[in-house]
XYZ file of C-alpha atoms in Angstrom:
711
model
C 29.173 76.818 28.204
C 28.031 74.905 31.281
C 27.872 71.148 30.790
C 25.197 68.911 33.387
C 26.424 66.924 35.667
C 25.493 62.556 35.152
C 24.994 61.133 38.905
C 23.731 57.914 38.909
C 21.446 58.741 41.583
C 18.795 60.522 42.023
C 16.494 61.943 45.471
C 12.332 63.497 43.994
C 9.713 64.052 45.835
C 6.817 62.007 44.996
C 3.539 63.733 42.804
C 0.665 62.083 41.278
C 0.705 60.659 37.846
C -1.533 60.991 35.114
C -4.589 59.547 34.448
C -3.256 57.548 31.308
C -0.091 56.235 32.664
C -2.393 54.398 35.374
C -1.080 50.789 35.820
C 1.862 50.851 33.258
C 5.104 51.377 35.622
C 6.006 55.019 34.076
C 8.274 56.738 35.906
C 7.808 60.997 34.153
C 10.451 63.023 35.305
C 11.839 66.396 34.166
C 13.926 66.123 30.480
C 17.247 68.103 32.523
C 16.467 65.073 35.796
C 16.697 62.842 33.612
C 19.555 64.148 31.660
C 21.984 64.433 35.324
C 20.326 60.643 35.932
C 22.075 59.167 32.421
C 18.613 58.118 31.921
C 17.267 58.201 28.381
C 13.603 57.901 27.199
C 12.227 53.938 28.756
C 15.929 53.070 30.280
C 14.539 51.361 33.818
C 15.086 52.881 37.424
C 14.948 51.474 40.513
C 12.860 52.833 42.865
C 13.456 53.386 47.097
C 11.213 54.743 49.494
C 9.924 52.154 52.086
C 10.342 49.389 50.495
C 11.972 49.487 46.318
C 9.899 48.700 42.850
C 11.110 49.640 39.510
C 10.045 52.011 35.972
C 10.073 53.215 32.821
C 12.251 56.779 32.698
C 9.514 58.845 30.542
C 9.630 62.265 30.189
C 7.407 64.544 32.239
C 4.584 67.516 30.272
C 6.044 71.077 30.043
C 3.621 72.320 32.847
C 5.058 69.322 35.619
C 9.138 70.753 34.599
C 10.885 72.677 37.132
C 9.424 71.979 40.309
C 11.688 68.419 41.260
C 9.225 66.082 41.039
C 8.586 62.162 40.504
C 5.071 61.410 38.394
C 4.673 57.642 39.778
C 0.609 56.318 40.557
C -0.597 55.144 42.815
C 0.085 51.906 42.006
C 3.521 52.584 41.975
C 3.932 54.265 45.210
C 2.317 51.383 46.676
C 4.758 49.244 45.687
C 7.388 51.945 46.818
C 6.259 52.783 50.286
C 5.473 56.426 49.843
C 3.439 59.318 49.462
C 2.892 61.669 47.900
C 5.407 64.797 48.272
C 7.683 62.260 50.068
C 11.220 61.619 48.581
C 12.203 59.020 46.388
C 15.407 57.801 45.647
C 15.969 56.795 41.803
C 19.167 54.777 40.498
C 20.129 53.391 36.792
C 19.710 49.499 36.853
C 20.139 47.516 33.823
C 16.815 46.351 31.342
C 17.250 43.012 32.235
C 14.821 40.400 30.709
C 12.638 38.219 32.949
C 12.369 35.256 32.012
C 10.118 33.519 34.244
C 7.792 36.011 36.631
C 5.190 34.158 38.784
C 2.114 36.368 39.610
C -0.386 35.108 42.698
C -3.642 36.399 41.515
C -5.184 39.600 44.563
C -8.788 39.046 43.373
C -9.394 36.191 41.062
C -7.596 33.481 39.607
C -7.427 33.738 36.332
C -7.328 30.063 33.505
C -4.249 28.777 32.399
C -5.654 29.478 28.529
C -6.030 33.324 29.350
C -2.226 34.145 30.286
C -1.290 35.072 26.954
C -4.023 38.002 27.283
C -2.655 38.647 30.005
C 0.984 39.096 28.995
C -0.219 41.214 25.988
C -0.998 44.149 28.588
C 1.443 43.331 31.149
C 3.856 43.351 28.041
C 6.930 45.883 28.465
C 6.159 46.238 32.421
C 8.945 46.615 34.533
C 8.555 44.688 38.294
C 10.584 43.470 41.355
C 10.453 40.480 43.878
C 6.653 42.197 45.919
C 5.117 44.453 43.440
C 1.853 44.615 42.812
C 0.644 44.490 39.252
C -2.357 45.493 37.319
C -3.903 44.769 34.274
C -6.401 46.933 33.098
C -8.836 44.080 31.260
C -11.790 44.753 28.973
C -14.789 46.906 30.414
C -12.910 48.929 32.074
C -12.740 45.728 34.629
C -8.770 45.267 36.320
C -6.839 42.718 38.075
C -4.768 42.081 40.775
C -1.716 40.028 40.642
C 1.885 39.842 43.487
C 5.017 39.680 42.030
C 6.237 36.061 44.250
C 8.823 35.392 42.422
C 10.709 36.423 39.800
C 14.368 34.774 36.641
C 16.400 36.534 37.150
C 16.165 38.129 40.387
C 16.133 41.716 41.014
C 14.109 44.810 38.690
C 13.364 42.770 35.332
C 10.770 43.833 31.790
C 8.476 41.738 31.170
C 8.349 40.879 27.848
C 6.825 38.489 24.915
C 8.771 35.650 25.349
C 8.368 35.559 29.157
C 6.755 32.375 31.041
C 4.111 33.417 33.138
C 2.756 30.943 35.441
C -0.278 32.030 38.494
C 0.235 31.127 41.955
C -2.106 30.314 44.763
C -2.403 33.765 46.484
C -0.661 34.399 50.248
C -3.418 33.600 53.044
C -2.147 37.242 54.862
C -3.112 39.038 50.513
C -6.544 37.100 50.731
C -7.256 39.653 54.416
C -5.875 42.762 52.529
C -8.564 41.829 49.626
C -10.033 45.506 50.110
C -6.933 46.676 49.543
C -5.702 45.399 46.775
C -9.068 47.162 44.558
C -7.884 50.507 46.435
C -8.729 53.845 44.940
C -6.052 56.538 43.731
C -5.942 59.471 42.639
C -5.328 58.242 39.491
C -8.595 56.982 39.400
C -10.308 60.579 40.323
C -11.159 63.223 36.595
C -11.745 65.949 36.219
C -11.734 66.562 40.443
C -7.931 68.060 40.528
C -9.270 71.770 42.380
C -11.160 70.288 44.706
C -9.117 67.107 45.466
C -6.482 69.344 46.451
C -8.804 71.151 48.747
C -10.031 68.028 50.545
C -5.791 67.158 50.970
C -4.921 70.238 52.335
C -7.509 69.248 55.197
C -7.432 66.142 55.443
C -3.863 65.053 54.738
C -1.621 67.304 56.430
C -2.670 66.564 60.106
C -2.788 62.869 59.493
C 0.444 62.866 58.199
C 2.600 65.911 59.938
C 0.362 66.693 63.236
C 3.487 68.796 64.945
C 2.901 71.337 62.514
C -0.828 72.199 63.899
C 1.291 71.622 66.397
C 3.987 73.837 66.491
C 1.592 76.927 64.370
C -0.803 76.141 68.107
C -3.765 75.292 66.380
C -6.159 73.266 66.388
C -6.744 70.181 63.425
C -8.792 71.029 60.931
C -11.656 68.389 61.823
C -13.878 67.112 58.829
C -15.433 67.617 55.479
C -18.660 68.243 54.152
C -18.746 66.873 50.378
C -21.804 67.832 48.550
C -23.281 68.014 45.019
C -25.042 65.979 42.921
C -25.643 62.110 43.181
C -22.431 60.449 40.756
C -20.554 63.049 40.759
C -17.521 61.616 42.622
C -18.225 62.342 46.556
C -18.046 59.079 47.793
C -14.427 57.980 45.538
C -13.108 61.073 46.217
C -12.950 59.505 50.270
C -11.914 56.367 48.994
C -8.965 57.825 47.027
C -7.802 60.105 49.860
C -7.907 57.385 52.766
C -6.065 55.227 50.649
C -3.486 57.467 50.269
C -3.023 58.856 53.325
C -3.188 55.028 54.013
C -5.089 56.043 57.239
C -7.757 53.457 58.856
C -10.366 54.116 56.958
C -14.013 53.884 58.327
C -17.654 53.791 57.323
C -20.861 55.146 58.690
C -24.426 53.857 56.115
C -27.729 55.336 57.872
C -29.301 52.348 57.980
C -26.492 50.674 59.612
C -26.346 52.225 63.121
C -29.838 53.017 63.253
C -31.630 49.947 65.419
C -34.467 49.575 67.661
C -33.595 49.433 70.696
C -32.500 52.281 73.129
C -29.032 54.184 73.149
C -28.169 51.692 70.306
C -27.728 53.645 67.708
C -26.037 56.217 69.835
C -23.906 53.079 70.805
C -22.864 52.249 67.813
C -21.784 55.349 66.925
C -19.374 55.503 70.121
C -18.233 52.605 69.716
C -16.694 53.582 65.225
C -15.472 56.686 66.827
C -14.326 55.066 69.567
C -12.294 52.611 67.122
C -10.811 55.309 65.241
C -9.409 56.698 68.229
C -7.512 53.590 69.192
C -6.299 52.153 65.093
C -5.488 56.639 64.580
C -4.712 58.467 61.830
C -7.856 57.121 60.188
C -11.018 58.487 58.451
C -14.539 58.110 59.637
C -16.602 58.746 55.821
C -20.281 59.013 56.652
C -22.254 58.362 53.495
C -25.681 60.146 52.539
C -25.320 62.030 56.361
C -28.293 63.484 55.645
C -30.407 60.569 56.525
C -28.522 59.912 60.675
C -27.949 63.838 60.622
C -31.479 65.781 59.434
C -32.342 69.250 61.254
C -34.113 68.079 64.173
C -37.015 70.801 64.727
C -38.351 68.886 61.637
C -37.968 64.784 62.532
C -40.323 63.273 64.504
C -38.572 60.477 66.152
C -36.897 60.279 69.351
C -34.020 58.308 67.637
C -33.041 60.717 64.813
C -32.660 63.418 67.275
C -30.695 61.244 70.152
C -28.253 60.630 66.554
C -28.116 64.101 65.765
C -26.741 64.882 69.215
C -24.586 61.735 69.752
C -22.567 63.319 67.054
C -22.728 66.859 67.716
C -20.442 65.327 71.167
C -18.783 62.910 68.809
C -16.877 65.256 66.741
C -16.621 68.741 68.703
C -17.424 67.297 72.533
C -15.544 67.627 76.031
C -13.574 64.891 74.889
C -10.905 65.961 72.175
C -10.347 63.213 69.594
C -6.941 63.430 68.249
C -6.013 62.577 64.383
C -9.516 61.100 63.353
C -10.862 63.464 60.319
C -14.531 63.213 59.187
C -16.168 63.028 55.614
C -19.064 63.431 54.747
C -20.865 63.061 51.383
C -24.809 64.643 51.066
C -26.632 65.345 48.004
C -29.397 67.750 49.787
C -26.852 69.498 52.604
C -29.719 72.018 53.527
C -31.333 69.436 54.708
C -28.789 68.586 57.847
C -28.953 69.959 61.317
C -27.618 73.209 61.253
C -25.498 72.520 64.280
C -23.335 70.179 62.672
C -22.024 73.071 59.662
C -20.098 75.555 61.477
C -16.749 75.396 62.589
C -14.800 72.679 65.054
C -17.657 70.079 63.097
C -17.459 70.054 59.245
C -14.949 72.527 59.178
C -14.831 73.234 55.585
C -17.975 72.738 51.913
C -16.938 71.711 48.792
C -18.620 71.312 46.444
C -18.661 68.469 43.874
C -20.115 70.332 40.925
C -21.370 68.619 37.241
C -17.696 68.128 35.187
C -17.309 71.007 32.202
C -15.689 69.698 28.974
C -12.206 69.098 30.050
C -13.374 66.672 32.982
C -15.599 64.969 31.510
C -12.998 64.075 28.838
C -10.594 63.391 31.987
C -13.439 60.842 32.967
C -14.511 59.065 30.031
C -10.289 59.215 29.341
C -9.536 56.681 33.093
C -12.808 54.991 32.028
C -12.181 54.262 28.416
C -8.368 53.329 29.402
C -8.539 49.621 29.694
C -10.533 49.300 26.272
C -8.939 48.161 22.934
C -10.332 51.836 21.491
C -10.374 52.107 17.648
C -8.535 54.915 15.624
C -12.258 56.490 15.141
C -12.708 57.219 18.886
C -12.756 60.713 19.418
C -12.880 61.377 23.800
C -13.113 65.864 22.804
C -16.620 64.545 20.357
C -17.599 62.441 23.023
C -16.984 65.384 25.555
C -18.425 67.896 23.671
C -21.808 65.965 23.343
C -22.443 64.714 27.003
C -23.576 68.259 28.966
C -25.095 67.245 32.196
C -22.969 63.862 32.410
C -21.608 63.457 36.122
C -18.610 60.503 36.196
C -21.393 58.045 36.882
C -22.985 58.817 33.835
C -19.853 58.415 32.373
C -18.617 54.888 33.319
C -22.501 53.549 31.971
C -20.957 55.235 28.784
C -18.125 53.782 28.061
C -19.609 49.850 30.232
C -22.875 50.693 27.406
C -20.520 51.286 24.529
C -18.705 47.825 25.766
C -21.437 45.972 26.200
C -22.948 46.727 22.820
C -19.153 46.289 21.436
C -19.472 42.463 22.905
C -22.751 41.703 21.327
C -20.757 41.048 18.579
C -19.480 38.949 19.865
C -21.617 36.523 21.411
C -22.090 34.568 18.398
C -18.714 33.468 18.167
C -18.799 32.193 22.032
C -18.873 28.539 22.874
C -21.848 28.550 25.770
C -20.541 24.858 27.338
C -17.310 26.706 28.783
C -17.439 28.181 31.907
C -16.003 31.496 30.788
C -15.032 34.014 27.902
C -11.791 33.052 26.357
C -9.332 36.640 26.347
C -7.724 35.373 23.543
C -11.080 35.978 21.791
C -11.358 39.324 23.296
C -8.010 40.147 21.831
C -9.932 40.702 17.754
C -12.823 43.056 19.817
C -12.300 46.744 18.725
C -14.958 49.559 21.044
C -15.658 52.037 17.902
C -16.967 55.522 17.919
C -20.006 54.150 16.502
C -20.644 51.522 19.742
C -20.350 55.070 21.996
C -22.468 56.648 19.605
C -25.271 54.158 20.143
C -24.880 54.135 23.742
C -25.685 57.836 24.144
C -29.010 57.220 23.094
C -29.466 54.333 25.856
C -27.679 56.832 28.984
C -28.878 60.187 29.695
C -27.230 62.856 31.763
C -28.954 61.709 35.331
C -29.114 65.348 36.952
C -31.945 65.917 34.861
C -33.308 62.888 33.366
C -36.546 62.471 34.801
C -37.245 66.360 32.692
C -34.634 65.397 29.524
C -36.353 65.384 26.037
C -34.166 64.206 24.006
C -33.869 66.727 21.390
C -35.422 65.531 17.734
C -32.798 65.698 14.601
C -33.972 69.197 13.388
C -31.891 71.437 12.511
C -31.279 74.922 10.778
C -31.451 73.067 7.103
C -35.348 72.083 8.016
C -36.236 75.457 8.390
C -37.393 77.068 5.237
C -37.099 80.361 4.677
C -36.789 82.832 8.184
C -33.090 83.507 7.608
C -32.872 86.984 9.320
C -34.359 85.552 12.208
C -32.807 81.932 12.297
C -29.311 84.001 12.326
C -30.298 85.910 15.634
C -31.063 82.560 16.875
C -27.835 81.117 16.145
C -25.935 84.295 17.450
C -28.760 84.135 20.910
C -28.272 80.663 21.697
C -24.931 78.651 20.055
C -21.761 82.130 20.059
C -22.370 81.721 23.879
C -21.286 78.188 23.780
C -19.227 78.347 21.518
C -16.885 81.410 21.452
C -17.122 81.945 25.139
C -13.392 84.068 25.060
C -14.654 85.692 23.133
C -18.271 87.058 25.075
C -15.386 87.524 28.363
C -13.624 89.454 26.672
C -15.716 92.235 25.199
C -17.524 91.962 28.789
C -20.401 91.172 26.974
C -23.514 89.355 28.814
C -25.252 86.687 26.586
C -28.942 86.504 26.538
C -30.824 84.672 29.448
C -34.430 84.702 27.321
C -35.223 84.425 23.868
C -39.396 84.853 23.196
C -41.214 84.156 20.043
C -44.091 85.175 19.042
C -45.943 85.330 16.043
C -49.032 83.280 14.180
C -49.922 79.989 14.887
C -48.312 77.155 12.474
C -45.502 79.873 11.416
C -42.176 78.015 12.839
C -41.616 78.632 16.030
C -41.387 75.326 18.329
C -39.508 73.755 15.078
C -36.512 76.434 15.967
C -36.693 75.924 19.196
C -35.909 72.273 17.538
C -33.936 73.414 15.605
C -31.603 75.523 18.555
C -31.698 72.895 20.351
C -30.528 70.442 18.538
C -27.507 72.335 16.549
C -25.553 74.118 20.036
C -26.135 70.542 21.102
C -26.918 71.141 24.868
C -28.969 69.624 27.244
C -32.991 70.360 26.353
C -35.552 70.667 29.106
C -39.349 71.334 27.472
C -41.809 72.045 29.099
C -45.264 73.060 28.515
C -47.177 75.429 30.634
C -50.132 74.497 31.387
C -47.938 71.050 33.253
C -46.585 73.246 36.064
C -50.399 74.310 37.298
C -51.779 72.524 40.014
C -54.457 72.548 42.113
C -52.772 72.218 44.875
C -51.165 74.840 46.944
C -47.528 75.600 46.541
C -47.115 73.186 43.939
C -46.475 75.196 41.052
C -44.131 77.067 42.377
C -42.515 74.418 43.546
C -41.992 72.942 39.903
C -40.829 76.308 38.481
C -38.438 76.249 40.915
C -37.739 72.618 40.285
C -37.960 73.056 36.653
C -34.944 76.216 37.114
C -32.542 73.516 39.947
C -31.942 71.001 36.782
C -31.370 73.699 34.550
C -28.438 74.929 36.558
C -27.717 71.793 37.638
C -26.759 70.238 34.142
C -25.750 73.844 32.426
C -25.386 74.479 29.700
C -29.276 73.924 29.018
C -32.110 75.391 27.363
C -35.550 75.968 28.632
C -37.833 75.521 26.145
C -41.390 76.284 27.316
C -44.298 76.166 25.158
C -47.151 78.038 25.226
C -46.228 80.113 27.606
C -48.790 82.582 27.511
C -50.667 79.962 30.002
C -48.038 79.740 32.989
C -47.160 83.443 33.455
C -50.160 85.738 32.080
C -50.166 89.101 33.053
C -50.983 89.365 37.092
C -53.682 92.045 37.125
C -55.924 89.623 34.738
C -58.382 88.661 37.035
C -59.630 85.288 37.205
C -60.647 82.314 40.247
C -56.921 81.558 40.361
C -55.251 84.789 40.531
C -53.586 84.049 43.618
C -51.638 81.110 42.276
C -50.639 82.554 38.899
C -49.139 85.977 41.192
C -46.993 82.590 43.095
C -45.916 81.636 39.561
C -45.444 84.707 38.072
C -43.212 86.153 41.057
C -41.660 82.703 41.004
C -41.073 82.743 37.561
C -39.765 85.740 37.739
C -37.232 85.175 40.432
C -35.895 82.363 38.586
C -34.612 84.027 35.581
C -33.654 87.415 36.820
C -34.031 87.067 40.702
C -30.226 87.562 43.569
C -28.853 84.710 42.069
C -27.555 84.235 39.278
C -28.876 82.229 35.853
C -25.783 81.023 34.605
C -25.166 79.074 31.952
C -28.833 78.873 30.972
C -30.287 79.776 28.483
C -34.878 79.884 28.855
C -36.707 80.107 25.032
C -40.449 80.701 25.117
C -43.106 80.517 22.224
C -46.484 81.947 22.508
C -49.214 83.517 19.781
C -50.625 85.474 22.165
C -47.548 87.825 23.070
C -50.198 90.607 24.436
C -51.170 88.495 27.259
C -47.554 87.983 29.180
C -46.791 89.695 31.922
C -44.962 92.188 31.423
C -42.302 92.217 33.996
C -41.859 89.068 31.312
C -40.235 91.377 28.613
C -37.893 93.856 30.178
C -34.134 93.180 29.276
C -32.466 91.334 31.632
C -35.869 88.100 31.512
C -36.519 87.902 28.052
C -33.316 90.206 26.233
C -34.361 89.253 23.069
C -37.872 89.310 21.603
C -38.635 87.756 18.209
C -41.197 87.969 16.138
C -42.119 84.796 13.723
C -44.868 86.530 10.743
C -46.305 84.190 8.342
C -43.570 84.053 5.824
C -43.420 85.559 1.945
C -42.800 84.734 -1.180
C -39.722 83.838 -0.860
C -39.809 81.883 2.622
C -42.989 80.502 1.323
C -40.382 78.757 -1.451
C -38.415 77.636 0.187
C -40.766 75.689 3.110
C -42.085 74.062 -0.311
C -38.466 72.374 -0.720
C -38.164 71.591 2.572
C -41.450 69.662 2.819
C -40.729 67.354 -0.515
C -36.795 67.488 -0.631
C -37.759 63.580 0.546
C -40.658 62.807 -1.433
C -41.275 60.732 -5.099
C -41.507 64.299 -6.849
C -41.852 65.039 -10.716
C -39.379 67.046 -12.070
C -38.724 70.631 -12.659
C -41.888 71.115 -9.904
C -42.243 74.760 -10.476
C -42.011 75.998 -6.670
C -41.896 79.535 -7.951
C -45.714 79.306 -8.477
C -46.920 76.729 -5.534
C -45.157 79.713 -3.779
C -47.285 82.398 -5.406
C -50.807 80.662 -5.199
C -49.876 79.789 -1.150
C -50.588 83.438 -0.482
C -51.425 84.105 3.305
C -50.283 80.107 4.706
C -48.687 79.494 7.550
C -45.433 77.191 7.186
C -48.055 74.286 9.020
C -50.375 75.076 6.093
C -47.889 74.326 3.514
C -46.541 71.019 5.211
C -49.967 70.443 5.355
C -50.921 70.703 1.480
C -47.533 68.284 0.656
C -49.057 65.145 2.658
C -52.530 66.271 1.240
C -50.349 65.578 -2.605
C -48.463 62.894 -1.428
C -51.920 61.474 -0.202
C -53.080 61.738 -3.708
C -50.638 60.043 -5.210
C -50.887 57.021 -2.689
C -54.316 56.508 -3.483
C -54.070 56.715 -7.193
C -51.606 53.809 -7.639
C -54.068 51.639 -4.810
C -57.051 52.148 -6.687
C -54.956 51.356 -9.380
C -55.463 54.735 -11.666
C -51.792 55.572 -11.734
C -48.890 52.961 -12.049
C -46.269 55.307 -11.009
C -46.130 56.893 -7.179
C -45.541 60.348 -7.926
C -46.195 63.789 -6.777
C -47.273 66.783 -9.590
C -47.844 69.728 -9.547
C -51.520 69.314 -10.468
C -51.948 67.190 -7.555
C -49.890 70.116 -4.936
C -52.631 72.591 -6.992
C -55.497 71.220 -5.718
C -54.262 70.890 -2.109
C -53.472 74.293 -2.309
C -57.331 74.983 -3.780
C -58.732 72.534 -0.992
C -56.818 73.908 1.916
C -58.338 76.952 0.870
C -61.916 76.179 0.805
C -61.411 74.739 4.134
C -59.986 77.253 5.892
C -62.882 80.072 4.304
C -65.238 80.998 6.796
C-alpha cells in the first residue's frame, strides 16, 4: 500500500474560484493535495506570490480535482500578487486569533457604531498586514478596506472578540481608488465560455509575447463583443483589464468628438500613443458603432475621418505592440466593414442572453451579500426569468432588497444621517420580495413588446380535454424535456394554429399555454403591424421575430392572423403590401435563418382566408380545430364560470348544459354574468335578502340569450 507523504509546503497553479467564494478568503484545492500538505479543512495557509497573504483551506469540488490548481478569488489573487495560471506557494501556518486589526477604508469611512456589523461580515477571515479585504454589504454593495496593522503580527484570523479600528486611508490608496473597485472574474456570471475565448486572445499576447515571437506570428490585435444591452460586454472588458494587470483606457464616442477640424482624430491618436507608452495595455471602445459607422451611410465628414483614423491606428504602417483593442456594440451590422476583418478585430464574440444555468450563477453573484431567507429558491427564480439579461437580474435583486428595506422604514430614525447597520442585521430578503420584484422588473430585450401573461391556467379552460393535451405536448414538453427530444431526434413544432368559431376559447387556450409553460409571451394583434408606409409592415414582422429569438424560449401569439397574412392572390388595393408581409412572415418562420426556441401560436376564425403556404409542415405544424363545446364540455365551462360565485347548493349543471345547446364558451360566460347581475339587482331593489345565483335565474338567462341570438 502506498502512503502519501506529507509536506509542509506545496506549489499549485492559481485558478478562478467560485462566485460564492468572493471575499471569504478561501483557498480550494484537491483533497489529495491537502493530504500531501498535511492540511485539514479550515486550516490556515500562507500564500506566496509577489507578496504574502493568507487563506483558509477548503476542498475543491470534484470537477476541479486532479489538475494541480488552487482556486482563489480575485481579492486573494490581488493580495498575493499572482494572476491566473501562475504558481502559488502554500505553507501551513498556525491559526492565531487576531486581538486587534486596524482597517483603512478605500471607498467610504463607516461610522464607529457600524463596525460591529462589518465585524460579523469579516468573522473568520484570515488576513495579513497589507491585505485588501472586502465586506459584502446589503443590497449587492461592497466595502473595501486595507489592513494596516494586526496584533499579533503575521497571519491572523478575525473572530468575534477581535477589536476593529478604522484608520485614515493613506494618500497613495486614494490614488488607486478605482483599483479598489476593480472587477474580477468571479464577478462575471454565466459567461465562462465567452470569457475563456477572450482570455485566449487578450491574456496570452500581453503576458507571454515571447510565445508569438517564437512562433513567428503577429499577436491578435482586437476583439469585438456584440450582443443585446445588459449582457455583460463592458463588465467582461473591466474584468480582463484588472486580471491582466494591464493599463486600461476607455473610449466613448461623444468624448472624442470635437467641433474643430482634426481634433477628434488627434484625440484618438493621443489615446493610442499613451497606450503604446504604457504597454501592455488594453483600449476599450464602448458603443463603437457611434464612432465607426458605415462610411457610405454617414453624411458628416468628421465621422468618416474618425473611422479612417481608427483603421490606420489598428492596422496601419506603425506597428503597435502589446496593445489590445476591445470593442463592444449591440448593433454590429452598422459598423464599417473595414473594421471587421482579421488584423483589426481578429475575433468576434457574441454575448448572448443567459440561459437558465447562467441566470442562476448571475443571481448568486448579485445576491451573495444579501441576508437571504431560507425560502429563497434561486433555481425557481432562474427558471421563471426567461429573457432576463445580467442587468435585469441585478435590477431584480436590487428591487427585492428595496422592497425589504421598505419594511424597515417605519423603524428608521430619520434624524440621524445614516441607517445604522445593526438595524439591518434583523432584515432578511424573502422569496415574496423576489416574487413582488418580478412584477416591477421585466426582460429588457423585449420590454417594449413584452406582455405579462394573465393568471390563466388549464383549470380555467372548461372541456376541450384532447385539445389541451395536444397543446401541452406542443408547448410544454419541448421546454420541460429537451433531452428526450434531442435523443429521439424530434424537432418540436414551430407553429400551432387554433381555428374555430368565435367564442370557443382559442385566445383563452393560448393564454393558458403561455402561463403554464412559464416562458416569455409576446402578443401581436394582426392589424397592428400593418402600416401605410412602404416597408414598415415588413420591418414590424422582422423586429417581432428578432426580439423573440433574443428572448427565447418565447411564444409569439398572433390574434386574428387572417388580417395579417391572407391569401396573396386575393387581390385588393393593398395587394402588394400584403404579398410582402406574407413573404416576410414565411421567411421568418421557415427561412434560411433557423427559428430556434420560438413557438408561433396563432388564432383565427377564418382559416380559409390564410395563405396556403403557411399551413404546410415546417411552419404551422399543428392545426387545431376548436369546435363548439359538446354537452360535457358545456357542463365543465359552467362549473368554471360559477366556481367563485355565490350559487345555491345542488345546482344542476347537467341540466344547464342540456338547455344550452349550440352555445359557445363566450355565450356561457355571458349567461353566468347575466344571472349574477340579476342576483345583485334583487338584493339592491329589496326583493331578496340573500345574494345567491339560483337555477331559475340561470335558466332565465339562457332563454334570454337564445332570444337575443334568434335572427
